[in-house]
Coordinates of C-alpha atoms in Angstrom, one line a residue:
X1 CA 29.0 38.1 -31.8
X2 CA 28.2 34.4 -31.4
X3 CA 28.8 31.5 -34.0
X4 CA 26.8 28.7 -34.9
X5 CA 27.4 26.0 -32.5
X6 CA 28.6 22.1 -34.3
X7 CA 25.8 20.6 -35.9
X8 CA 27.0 17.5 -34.6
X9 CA 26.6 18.7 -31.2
X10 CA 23.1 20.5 -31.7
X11 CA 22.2 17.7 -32.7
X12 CA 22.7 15.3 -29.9
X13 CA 20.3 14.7 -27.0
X14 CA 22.4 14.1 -24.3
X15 CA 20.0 12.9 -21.7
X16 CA 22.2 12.8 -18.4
X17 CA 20.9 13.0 -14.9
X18 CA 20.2 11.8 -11.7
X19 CA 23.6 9.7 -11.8
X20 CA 24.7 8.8 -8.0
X21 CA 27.8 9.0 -6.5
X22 CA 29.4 5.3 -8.2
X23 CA 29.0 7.0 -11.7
X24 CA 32.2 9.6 -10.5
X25 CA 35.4 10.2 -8.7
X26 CA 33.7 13.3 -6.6
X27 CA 34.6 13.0 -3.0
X28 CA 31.8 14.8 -1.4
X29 CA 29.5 12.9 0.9
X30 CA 26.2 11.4 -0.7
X31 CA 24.2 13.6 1.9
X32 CA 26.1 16.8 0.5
X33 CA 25.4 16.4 -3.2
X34 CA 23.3 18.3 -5.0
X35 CA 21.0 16.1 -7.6
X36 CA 22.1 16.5 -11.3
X37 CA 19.9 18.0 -13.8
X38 CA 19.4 16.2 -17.3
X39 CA 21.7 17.5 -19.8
X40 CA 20.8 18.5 -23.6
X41 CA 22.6 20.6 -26.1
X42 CA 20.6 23.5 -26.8
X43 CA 19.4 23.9 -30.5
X44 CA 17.4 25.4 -33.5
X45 CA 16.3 29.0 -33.4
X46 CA 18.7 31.5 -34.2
X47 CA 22.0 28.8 -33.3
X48 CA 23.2 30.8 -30.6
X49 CA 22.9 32.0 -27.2
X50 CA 20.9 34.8 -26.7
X51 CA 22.2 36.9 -24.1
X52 CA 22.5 40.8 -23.0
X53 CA 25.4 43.2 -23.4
X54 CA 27.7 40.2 -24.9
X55 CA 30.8 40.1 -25.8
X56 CA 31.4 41.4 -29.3
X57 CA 34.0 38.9 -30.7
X58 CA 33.9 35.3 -31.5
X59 CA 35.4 33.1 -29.1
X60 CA 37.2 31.2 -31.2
X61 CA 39.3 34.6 -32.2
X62 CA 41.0 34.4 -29.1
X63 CA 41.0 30.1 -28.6
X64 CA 38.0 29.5 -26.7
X65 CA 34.0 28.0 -27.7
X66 CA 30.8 28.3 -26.3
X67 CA 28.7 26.0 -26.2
X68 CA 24.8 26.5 -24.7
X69 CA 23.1 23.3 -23.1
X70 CA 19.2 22.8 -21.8
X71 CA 19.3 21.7 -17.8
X72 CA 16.1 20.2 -16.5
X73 CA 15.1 18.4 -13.3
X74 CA 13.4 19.0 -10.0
X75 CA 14.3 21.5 -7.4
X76 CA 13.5 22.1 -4.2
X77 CA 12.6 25.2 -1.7
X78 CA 14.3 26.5 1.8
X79 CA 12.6 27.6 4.2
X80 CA 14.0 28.2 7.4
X81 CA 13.6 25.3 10.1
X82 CA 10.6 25.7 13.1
X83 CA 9.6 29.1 11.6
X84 CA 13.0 30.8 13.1
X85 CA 13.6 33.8 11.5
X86 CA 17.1 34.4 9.3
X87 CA 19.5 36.5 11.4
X88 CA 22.0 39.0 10.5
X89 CA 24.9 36.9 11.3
X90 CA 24.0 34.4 8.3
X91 CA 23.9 31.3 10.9
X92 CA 21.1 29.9 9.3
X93 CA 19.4 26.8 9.6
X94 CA 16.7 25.8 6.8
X95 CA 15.1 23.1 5.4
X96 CA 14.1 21.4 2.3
X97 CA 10.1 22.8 1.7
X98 CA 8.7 21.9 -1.6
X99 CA 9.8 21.0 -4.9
X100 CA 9.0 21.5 -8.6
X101 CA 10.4 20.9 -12.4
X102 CA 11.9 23.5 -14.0
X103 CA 13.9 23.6 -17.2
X104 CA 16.7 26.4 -18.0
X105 CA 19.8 27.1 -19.9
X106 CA 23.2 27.5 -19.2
X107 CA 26.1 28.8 -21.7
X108 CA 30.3 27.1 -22.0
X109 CA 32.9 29.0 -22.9
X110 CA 36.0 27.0 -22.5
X111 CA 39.5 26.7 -23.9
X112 CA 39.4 25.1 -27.1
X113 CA 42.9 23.5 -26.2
X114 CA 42.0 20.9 -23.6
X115 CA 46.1 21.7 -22.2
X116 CA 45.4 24.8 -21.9
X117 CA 42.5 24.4 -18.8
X118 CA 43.7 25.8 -15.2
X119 CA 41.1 23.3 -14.0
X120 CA 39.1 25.7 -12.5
X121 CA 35.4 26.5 -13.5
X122 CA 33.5 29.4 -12.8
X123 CA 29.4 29.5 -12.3
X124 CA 28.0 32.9 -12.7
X125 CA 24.5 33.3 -11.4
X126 CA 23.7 35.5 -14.2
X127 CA 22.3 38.9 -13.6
X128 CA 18.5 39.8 -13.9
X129 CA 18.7 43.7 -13.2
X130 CA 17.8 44.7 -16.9
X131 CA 14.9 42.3 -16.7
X132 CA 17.1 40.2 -19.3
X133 CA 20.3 37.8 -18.4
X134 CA 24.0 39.1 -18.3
X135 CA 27.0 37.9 -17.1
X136 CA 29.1 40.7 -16.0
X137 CA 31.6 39.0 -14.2
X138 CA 32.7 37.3 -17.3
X139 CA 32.2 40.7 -19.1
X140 CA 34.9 42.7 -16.5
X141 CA 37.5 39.9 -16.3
X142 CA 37.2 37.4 -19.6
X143 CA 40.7 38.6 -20.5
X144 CA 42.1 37.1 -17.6
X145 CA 39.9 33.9 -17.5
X146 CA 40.8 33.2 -21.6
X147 CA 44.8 33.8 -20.9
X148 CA 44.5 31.3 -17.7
X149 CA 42.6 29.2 -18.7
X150 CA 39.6 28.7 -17.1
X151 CA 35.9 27.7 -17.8
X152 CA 33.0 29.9 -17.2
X153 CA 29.3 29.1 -17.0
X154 CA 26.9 31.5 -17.3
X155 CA 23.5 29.7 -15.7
X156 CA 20.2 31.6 -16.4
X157 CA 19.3 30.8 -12.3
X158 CA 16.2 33.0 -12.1
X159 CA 12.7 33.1 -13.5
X160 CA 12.9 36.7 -15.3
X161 CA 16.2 35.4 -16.8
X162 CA 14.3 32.7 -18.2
X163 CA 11.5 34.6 -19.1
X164 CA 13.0 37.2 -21.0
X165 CA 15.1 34.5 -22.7
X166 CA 12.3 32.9 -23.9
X167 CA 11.3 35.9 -26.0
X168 CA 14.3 36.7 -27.0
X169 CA 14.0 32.9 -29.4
X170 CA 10.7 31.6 -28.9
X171 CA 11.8 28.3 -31.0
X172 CA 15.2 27.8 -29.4
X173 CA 14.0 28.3 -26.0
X174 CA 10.3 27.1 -26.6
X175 CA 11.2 24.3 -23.6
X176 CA 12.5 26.5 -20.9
X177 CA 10.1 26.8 -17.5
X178 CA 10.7 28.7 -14.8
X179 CA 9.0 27.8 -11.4
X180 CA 9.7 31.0 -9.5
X181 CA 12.9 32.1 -7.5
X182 CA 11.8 30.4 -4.5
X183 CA 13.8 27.5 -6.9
X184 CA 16.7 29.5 -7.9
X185 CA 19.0 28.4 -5.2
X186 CA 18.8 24.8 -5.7
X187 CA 18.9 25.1 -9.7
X188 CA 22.3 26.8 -8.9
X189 CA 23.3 23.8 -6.8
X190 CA 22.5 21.2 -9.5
X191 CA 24.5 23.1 -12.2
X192 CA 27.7 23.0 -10.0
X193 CA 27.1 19.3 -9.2
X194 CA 26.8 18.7 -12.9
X195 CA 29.9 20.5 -13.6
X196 CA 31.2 17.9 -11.2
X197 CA 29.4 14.4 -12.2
X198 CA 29.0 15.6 -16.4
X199 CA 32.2 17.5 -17.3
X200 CA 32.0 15.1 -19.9
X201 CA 29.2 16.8 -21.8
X202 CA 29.7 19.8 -19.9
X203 CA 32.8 20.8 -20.4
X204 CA 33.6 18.7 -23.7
X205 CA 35.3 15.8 -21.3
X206 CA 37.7 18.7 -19.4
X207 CA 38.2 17.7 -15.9
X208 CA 37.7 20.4 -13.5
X209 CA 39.4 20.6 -10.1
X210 CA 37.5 23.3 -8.4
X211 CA 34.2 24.8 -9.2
X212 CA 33.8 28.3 -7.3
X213 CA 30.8 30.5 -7.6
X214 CA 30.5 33.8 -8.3
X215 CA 27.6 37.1 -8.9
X216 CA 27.6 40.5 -9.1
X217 CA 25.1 42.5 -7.8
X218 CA 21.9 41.3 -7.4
X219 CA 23.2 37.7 -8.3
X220 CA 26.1 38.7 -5.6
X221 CA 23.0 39.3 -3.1
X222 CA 21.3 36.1 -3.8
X223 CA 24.5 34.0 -3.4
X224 CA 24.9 35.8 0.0
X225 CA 21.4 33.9 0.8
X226 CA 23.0 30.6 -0.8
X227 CA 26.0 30.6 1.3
X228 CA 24.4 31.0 4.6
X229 CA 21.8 28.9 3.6
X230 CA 22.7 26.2 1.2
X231 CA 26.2 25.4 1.4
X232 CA 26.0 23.4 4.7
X233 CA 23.3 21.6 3.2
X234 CA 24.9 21.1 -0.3
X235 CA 29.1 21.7 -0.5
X236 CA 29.0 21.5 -4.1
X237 CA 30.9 24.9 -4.8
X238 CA 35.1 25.5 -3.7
X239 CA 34.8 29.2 -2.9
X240 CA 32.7 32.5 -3.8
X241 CA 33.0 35.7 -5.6
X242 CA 30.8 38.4 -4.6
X243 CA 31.0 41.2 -6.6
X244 CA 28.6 44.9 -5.7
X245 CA 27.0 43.5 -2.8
X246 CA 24.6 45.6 -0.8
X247 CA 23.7 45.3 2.6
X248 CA 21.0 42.6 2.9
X249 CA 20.4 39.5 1.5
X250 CA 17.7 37.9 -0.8
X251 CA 14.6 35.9 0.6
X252 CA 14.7 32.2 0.3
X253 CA 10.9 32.5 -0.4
X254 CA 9.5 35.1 -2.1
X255 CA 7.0 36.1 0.8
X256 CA 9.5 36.4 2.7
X257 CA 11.5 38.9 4.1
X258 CA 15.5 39.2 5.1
X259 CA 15.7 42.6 7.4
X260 CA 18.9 44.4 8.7
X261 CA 22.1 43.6 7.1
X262 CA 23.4 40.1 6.8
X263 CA 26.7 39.0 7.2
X264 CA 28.4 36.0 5.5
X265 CA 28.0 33.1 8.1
X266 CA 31.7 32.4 9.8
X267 CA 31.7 28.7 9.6
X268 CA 31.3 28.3 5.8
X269 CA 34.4 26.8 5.7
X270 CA 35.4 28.1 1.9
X271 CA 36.8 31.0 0.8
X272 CA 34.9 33.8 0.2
X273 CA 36.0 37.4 -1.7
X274 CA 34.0 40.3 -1.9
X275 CA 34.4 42.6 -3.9
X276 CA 32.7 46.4 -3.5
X277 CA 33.3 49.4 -5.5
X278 CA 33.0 52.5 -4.1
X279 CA 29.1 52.2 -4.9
X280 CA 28.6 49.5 -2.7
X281 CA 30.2 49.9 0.3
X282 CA 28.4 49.1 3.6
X283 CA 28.4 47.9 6.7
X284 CA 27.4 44.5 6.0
X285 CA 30.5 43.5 4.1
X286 CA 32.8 44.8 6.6
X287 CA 32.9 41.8 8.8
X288 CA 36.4 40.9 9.8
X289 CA 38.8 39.3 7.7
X290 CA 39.3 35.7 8.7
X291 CA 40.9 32.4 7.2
X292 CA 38.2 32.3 4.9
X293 CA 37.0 35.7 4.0
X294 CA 38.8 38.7 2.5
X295 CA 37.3 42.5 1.3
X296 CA 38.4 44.2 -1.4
X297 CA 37.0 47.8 -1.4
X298 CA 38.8 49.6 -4.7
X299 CA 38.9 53.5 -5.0
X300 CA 38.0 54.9 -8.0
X301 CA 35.1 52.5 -8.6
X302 CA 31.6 52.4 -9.2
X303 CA 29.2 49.4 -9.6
X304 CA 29.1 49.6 -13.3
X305 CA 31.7 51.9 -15.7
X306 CA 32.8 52.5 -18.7
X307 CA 34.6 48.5 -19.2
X308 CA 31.6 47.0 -18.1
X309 CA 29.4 49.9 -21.0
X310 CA 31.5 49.3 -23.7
X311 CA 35.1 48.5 -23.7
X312 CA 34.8 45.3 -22.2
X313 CA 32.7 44.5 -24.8
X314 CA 35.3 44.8 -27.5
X315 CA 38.3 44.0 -25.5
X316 CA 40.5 40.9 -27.0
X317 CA 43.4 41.4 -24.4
X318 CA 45.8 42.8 -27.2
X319 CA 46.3 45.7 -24.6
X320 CA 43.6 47.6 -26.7
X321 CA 41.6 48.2 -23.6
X322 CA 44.5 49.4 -21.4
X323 CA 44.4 52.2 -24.5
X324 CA 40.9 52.6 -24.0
X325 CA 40.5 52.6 -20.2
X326 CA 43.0 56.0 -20.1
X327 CA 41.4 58.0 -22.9
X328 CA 38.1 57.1 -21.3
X329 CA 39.5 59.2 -18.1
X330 CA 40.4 62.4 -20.7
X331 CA 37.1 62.1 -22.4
X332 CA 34.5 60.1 -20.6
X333 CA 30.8 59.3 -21.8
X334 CA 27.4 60.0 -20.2
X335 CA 25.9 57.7 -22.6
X336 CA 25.8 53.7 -22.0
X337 CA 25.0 51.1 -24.8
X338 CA 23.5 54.0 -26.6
X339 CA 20.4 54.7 -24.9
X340 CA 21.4 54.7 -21.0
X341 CA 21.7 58.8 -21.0
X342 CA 23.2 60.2 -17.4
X343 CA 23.6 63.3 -16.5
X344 CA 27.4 63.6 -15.8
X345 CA 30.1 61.2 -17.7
X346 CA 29.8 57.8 -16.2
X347 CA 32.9 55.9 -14.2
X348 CA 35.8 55.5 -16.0
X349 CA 37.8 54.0 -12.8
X350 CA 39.7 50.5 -12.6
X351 CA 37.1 47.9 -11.5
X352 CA 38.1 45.2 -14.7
X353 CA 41.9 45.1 -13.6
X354 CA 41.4 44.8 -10.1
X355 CA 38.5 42.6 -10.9
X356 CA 40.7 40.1 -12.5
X357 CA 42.9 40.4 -9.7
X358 CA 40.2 39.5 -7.2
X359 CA 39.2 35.8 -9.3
X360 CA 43.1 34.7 -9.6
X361 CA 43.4 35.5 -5.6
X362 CA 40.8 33.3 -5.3
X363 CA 41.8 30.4 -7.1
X364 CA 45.4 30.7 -5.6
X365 CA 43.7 30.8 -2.0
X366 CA 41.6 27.6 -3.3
X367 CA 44.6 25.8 -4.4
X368 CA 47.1 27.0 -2.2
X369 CA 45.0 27.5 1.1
X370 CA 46.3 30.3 1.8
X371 CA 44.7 33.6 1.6
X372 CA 45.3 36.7 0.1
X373 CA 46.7 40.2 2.2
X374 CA 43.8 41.5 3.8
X375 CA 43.2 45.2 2.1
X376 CA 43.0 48.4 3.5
X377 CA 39.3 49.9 3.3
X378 CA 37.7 53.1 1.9
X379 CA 37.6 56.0 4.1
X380 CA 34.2 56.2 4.2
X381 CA 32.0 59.0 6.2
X382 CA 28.9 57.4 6.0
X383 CA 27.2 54.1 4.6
X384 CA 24.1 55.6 2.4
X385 CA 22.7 52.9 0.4
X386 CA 24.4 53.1 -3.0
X387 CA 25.7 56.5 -2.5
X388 CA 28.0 56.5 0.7
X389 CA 30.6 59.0 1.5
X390 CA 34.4 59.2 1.5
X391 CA 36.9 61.4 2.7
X392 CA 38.6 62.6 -0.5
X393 CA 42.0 64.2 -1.6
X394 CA 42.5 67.2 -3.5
X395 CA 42.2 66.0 -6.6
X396 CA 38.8 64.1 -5.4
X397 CA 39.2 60.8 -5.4
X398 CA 38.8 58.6 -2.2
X399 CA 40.9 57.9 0.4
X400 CA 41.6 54.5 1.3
X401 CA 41.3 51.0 0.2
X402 CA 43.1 49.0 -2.5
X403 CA 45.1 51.9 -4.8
X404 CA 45.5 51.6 -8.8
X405 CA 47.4 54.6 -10.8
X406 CA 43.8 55.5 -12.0
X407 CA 43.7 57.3 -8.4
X408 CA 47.5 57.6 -7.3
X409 CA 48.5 59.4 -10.2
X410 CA 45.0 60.8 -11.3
X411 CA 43.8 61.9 -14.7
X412 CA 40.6 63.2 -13.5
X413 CA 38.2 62.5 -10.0
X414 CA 36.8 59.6 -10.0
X415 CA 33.8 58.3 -8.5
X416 CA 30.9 55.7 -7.4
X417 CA 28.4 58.1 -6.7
X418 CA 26.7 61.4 -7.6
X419 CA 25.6 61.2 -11.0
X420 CA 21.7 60.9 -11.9
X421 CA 19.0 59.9 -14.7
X422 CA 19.1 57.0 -17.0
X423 CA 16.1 55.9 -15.4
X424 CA 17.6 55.0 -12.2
X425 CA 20.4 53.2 -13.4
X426 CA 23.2 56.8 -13.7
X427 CA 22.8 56.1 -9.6
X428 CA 25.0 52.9 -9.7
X429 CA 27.6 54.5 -12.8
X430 CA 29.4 56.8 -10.4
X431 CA 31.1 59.7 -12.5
X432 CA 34.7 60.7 -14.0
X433 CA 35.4 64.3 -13.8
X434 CA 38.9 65.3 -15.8
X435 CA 41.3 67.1 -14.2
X436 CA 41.5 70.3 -16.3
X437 CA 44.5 71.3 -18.4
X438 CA 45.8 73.6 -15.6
X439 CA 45.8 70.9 -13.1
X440 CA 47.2 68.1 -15.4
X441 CA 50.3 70.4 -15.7
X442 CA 51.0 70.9 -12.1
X443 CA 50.7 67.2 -11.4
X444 CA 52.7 66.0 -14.8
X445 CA 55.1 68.9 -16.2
X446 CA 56.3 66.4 -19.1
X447 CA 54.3 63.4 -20.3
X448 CA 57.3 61.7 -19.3
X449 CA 57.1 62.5 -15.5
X450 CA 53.7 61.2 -16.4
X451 CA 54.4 58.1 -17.6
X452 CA 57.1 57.4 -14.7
X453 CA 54.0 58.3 -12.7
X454 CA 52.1 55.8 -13.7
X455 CA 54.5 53.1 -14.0
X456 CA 55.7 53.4 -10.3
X457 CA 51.7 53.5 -9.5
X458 CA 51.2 50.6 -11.2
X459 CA 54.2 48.3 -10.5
X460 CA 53.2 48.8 -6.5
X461 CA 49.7 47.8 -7.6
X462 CA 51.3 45.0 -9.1
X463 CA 53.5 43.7 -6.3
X464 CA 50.5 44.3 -4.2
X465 CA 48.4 41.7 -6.2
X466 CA 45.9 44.1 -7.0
X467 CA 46.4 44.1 -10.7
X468 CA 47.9 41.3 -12.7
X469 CA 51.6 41.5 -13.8
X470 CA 50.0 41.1 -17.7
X471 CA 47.6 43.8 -17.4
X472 CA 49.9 46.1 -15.3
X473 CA 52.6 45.3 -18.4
X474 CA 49.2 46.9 -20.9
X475 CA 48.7 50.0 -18.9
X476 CA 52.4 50.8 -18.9
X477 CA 51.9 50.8 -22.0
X478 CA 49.2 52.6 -22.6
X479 CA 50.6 55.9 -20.4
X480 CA 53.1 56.0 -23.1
X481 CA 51.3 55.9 -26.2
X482 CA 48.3 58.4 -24.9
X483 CA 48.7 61.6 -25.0
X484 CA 47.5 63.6 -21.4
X485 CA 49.0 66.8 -22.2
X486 CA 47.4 69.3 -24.6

């Protein structure tokens, strides 16, 4: 739960924008800059950021602060040029269409010891699905950002984001205005370029060395759209995240309409990493690995789990949620936040570790230039939308793709599709069936052989990159303090 944020700060109006390129040491070309919104600390209300499915601990338990601030400006439409329509192969060539104002939000976290920044900030096009903002990228991997130190931004990009935030504190928010998504993409350009011209107010004077973009889901699906469409108009982001894309990608204009599925385009020129769960897996996404793109398709996964429902919302990084994550796999839950209700218990599968994995790939790629191992994929049978097919083994999980002990040395089946109700939303949850009692001892006659299991499972994972040493260290750990025999 959030704190107050420094009166001091609250109450400053820091009125920054429209600087050019003298006011900064950016590099970029004057005719590849986004403009820079105005800048103000967000204040009054209830004092804090209203957001959905938040974390549950203060930031400054674990040496971080968040901070909200008010972005305003003008942004402009795409549309593509000459009426050409957008093809699959994301080469697309657009234009600048109309413009209007808009005013939005956009919360800080950050390390409160300036020595302890990576110099690397994150911008999450936060997620709309619920109707409300989230950020679930910083959600599945905040224990890695915190112990690396890197900034996050979550940035309220899209109009139902800003609408249901407005409800949420009518007096905090009474300001925000929302032109329409048809404005979304250059809003998310002008946050990134004032992560690069304002780190000053920003980021509390922190100097950032890349600034990468990332989504998951349907923010994942509208930063497709960005990429192929914006970047070569407007560099202003290092490299991309996508996280739980499906096949297509979003309209730049809400009348319009994207058919067939879109790759990324091949001459972006940054490094891209998508990341699908079992879930997600299509076509789409597997375009060939290059010098600038990598898959990651993870068995055992579903678009949303049991981290992502309640553990992650808990988890300090004190190895709690290694703890957790295992006896979520003995005894998993149908029921998410307490009113989500699905039919069969929900994913309890790996996604946060290998999702933390993913983002320090990515940085190292960005810093080093050189990419990660390109990843075996799922064995998949078929490509139906949200609930594809896999070849299986015996104990039921796929076959395939980037391994974690969660499915070399199983606890239960686990995963991304076939379970139902919760409104809809049990389809993306996937499901955790338990091996029974008979089955765990065949696999594991002694919780030792168990536990030497796992460790072996998990060290490869390790050495593989697929899970960080840290967290590999916590589930070690975990196998030997949980008890998987009755």
């Amino acid at each position: 739960m959030h704190k107050a944020l420094g009166a001091g700060l609250l109450a400053a109006t820091l009125a920054l924008g429209g600087c050019n390129s003298d006011d900064n040491d950016d590099s970029k070309e004057d005719d590849l800059r986004a403009e820079v919104p105005r800048i103000e600390a967000a204040t009054g209300g209830a004092g804090e950021a209203a957001l959905a499915a938040d974390l549950q601990f203060t930031m400054d338990s674990v040496g971080y602060s968040e901070k909200e601030f008010i972005l305003s400006g003008t942004a402009v439409s795409y549309l593509p040029k000459g009426g050409q329509s957008l093809g699959t192969d994301g080469q697309w060539d657009v234009e600048k269409n109309d413009s209007a104002a808009y005013v939005t939000r956009a919360v800080v976290y950050q390390p409160l010891d300036a020595e302890a920044f990576n110099g690397t900030v994150i911008v999450e096009w936060m997620n709309v699905t619920s109707g409300s903002d989230s950020s679930p990228v910083w959600t599945y991997t905040h224990n890695e950002l915190i112990r690396e130190g890197y900034a996050l931004i979550s940035l309220s990009a899209q109009a139902a984001g800003v609408a249901s935030t407005k409800t949420m504190d009518s007096e905090r928010y009474a300001s925000l205005l929302h032109p329409g998504d048809n404005y979304s993409y250059d809003i998310f350009s002008q946050a990134g370029q004032a992560v690069r011209d304002h780190a000053d107010v920003l980021l509390n004077g922190l100097q950032p060395r890349r600034v990468l973009a990332a989504g998951e889901s349907q923010s994942a699906y509208r930063l497709v759209s960005y990429a192929n469409a914006v970047h070569p108009l407007v560099t202003v982001y290092d490299g991309y995240l996508l996280q739980s894309r499906l096949a297509n990608a979003a309209p730049l204009a809400m009348a319009d309409d994207v058919s067939g599925s879109t790759e990324i385009r091949s001459d972006l020129g940054v490094p891209v990493l998508m990341f699908q769960s079992e879930t997600d897996v299509n076509e789409a996404t597997r375009q060939a690995d290059t010098s600038t793109y990598r898959l990651w398709e993870v068995a055992g996964t579903a678009h949303f789990d049991v981290y992502g429902g309640g553990i992650g919302l808990i988890d300090t990084g004190d190895g709690e949620g290694a703890v957790l994550a295992l006896e979520a796999l003995l005894d998993p839950p149908s029921t998410v936040f307490g009113f989500i209700n699905c039919d069969k218990p929900i994913n309890a599968g790996p996604m946060s570790f290998v999702l933390s994995a993913a983002v320090h790939a990515l940085n190292e790629w960005i810093k080093t230039g050189t990419p990660p191992a390109s990843a075996e994929t799922l064995q998949a049978t078929d490509f139906t939308p949200y609930s594809p097919g896999y070849a299986r083994d015996a104990q039921g999980n796929a076959l395939g793709g980037i391994r974690t002990p969660f499915v070399d040395v199983p606890l239960a089946a686990l995963s991304g599709t076939g379970n139902t109700g919760g409104e809809g939303f049990c389809l993306l949850f996937g499901t955790t069936e338990p091996l029974s009692a008979g089955e765990l001892d065949t696999l594991y006659p002694t919780q030792q052989a168990f536990v030497t299991a796992w460790t072996a499972a998990t060290e490869a994972a390790v050495e593989r990159g697929h899970i960080r040493p840290v967290d590999g260290q916590a589930l070690i750990n975990a196998a030997a303090q949980v008890q998987i025999l009755p």
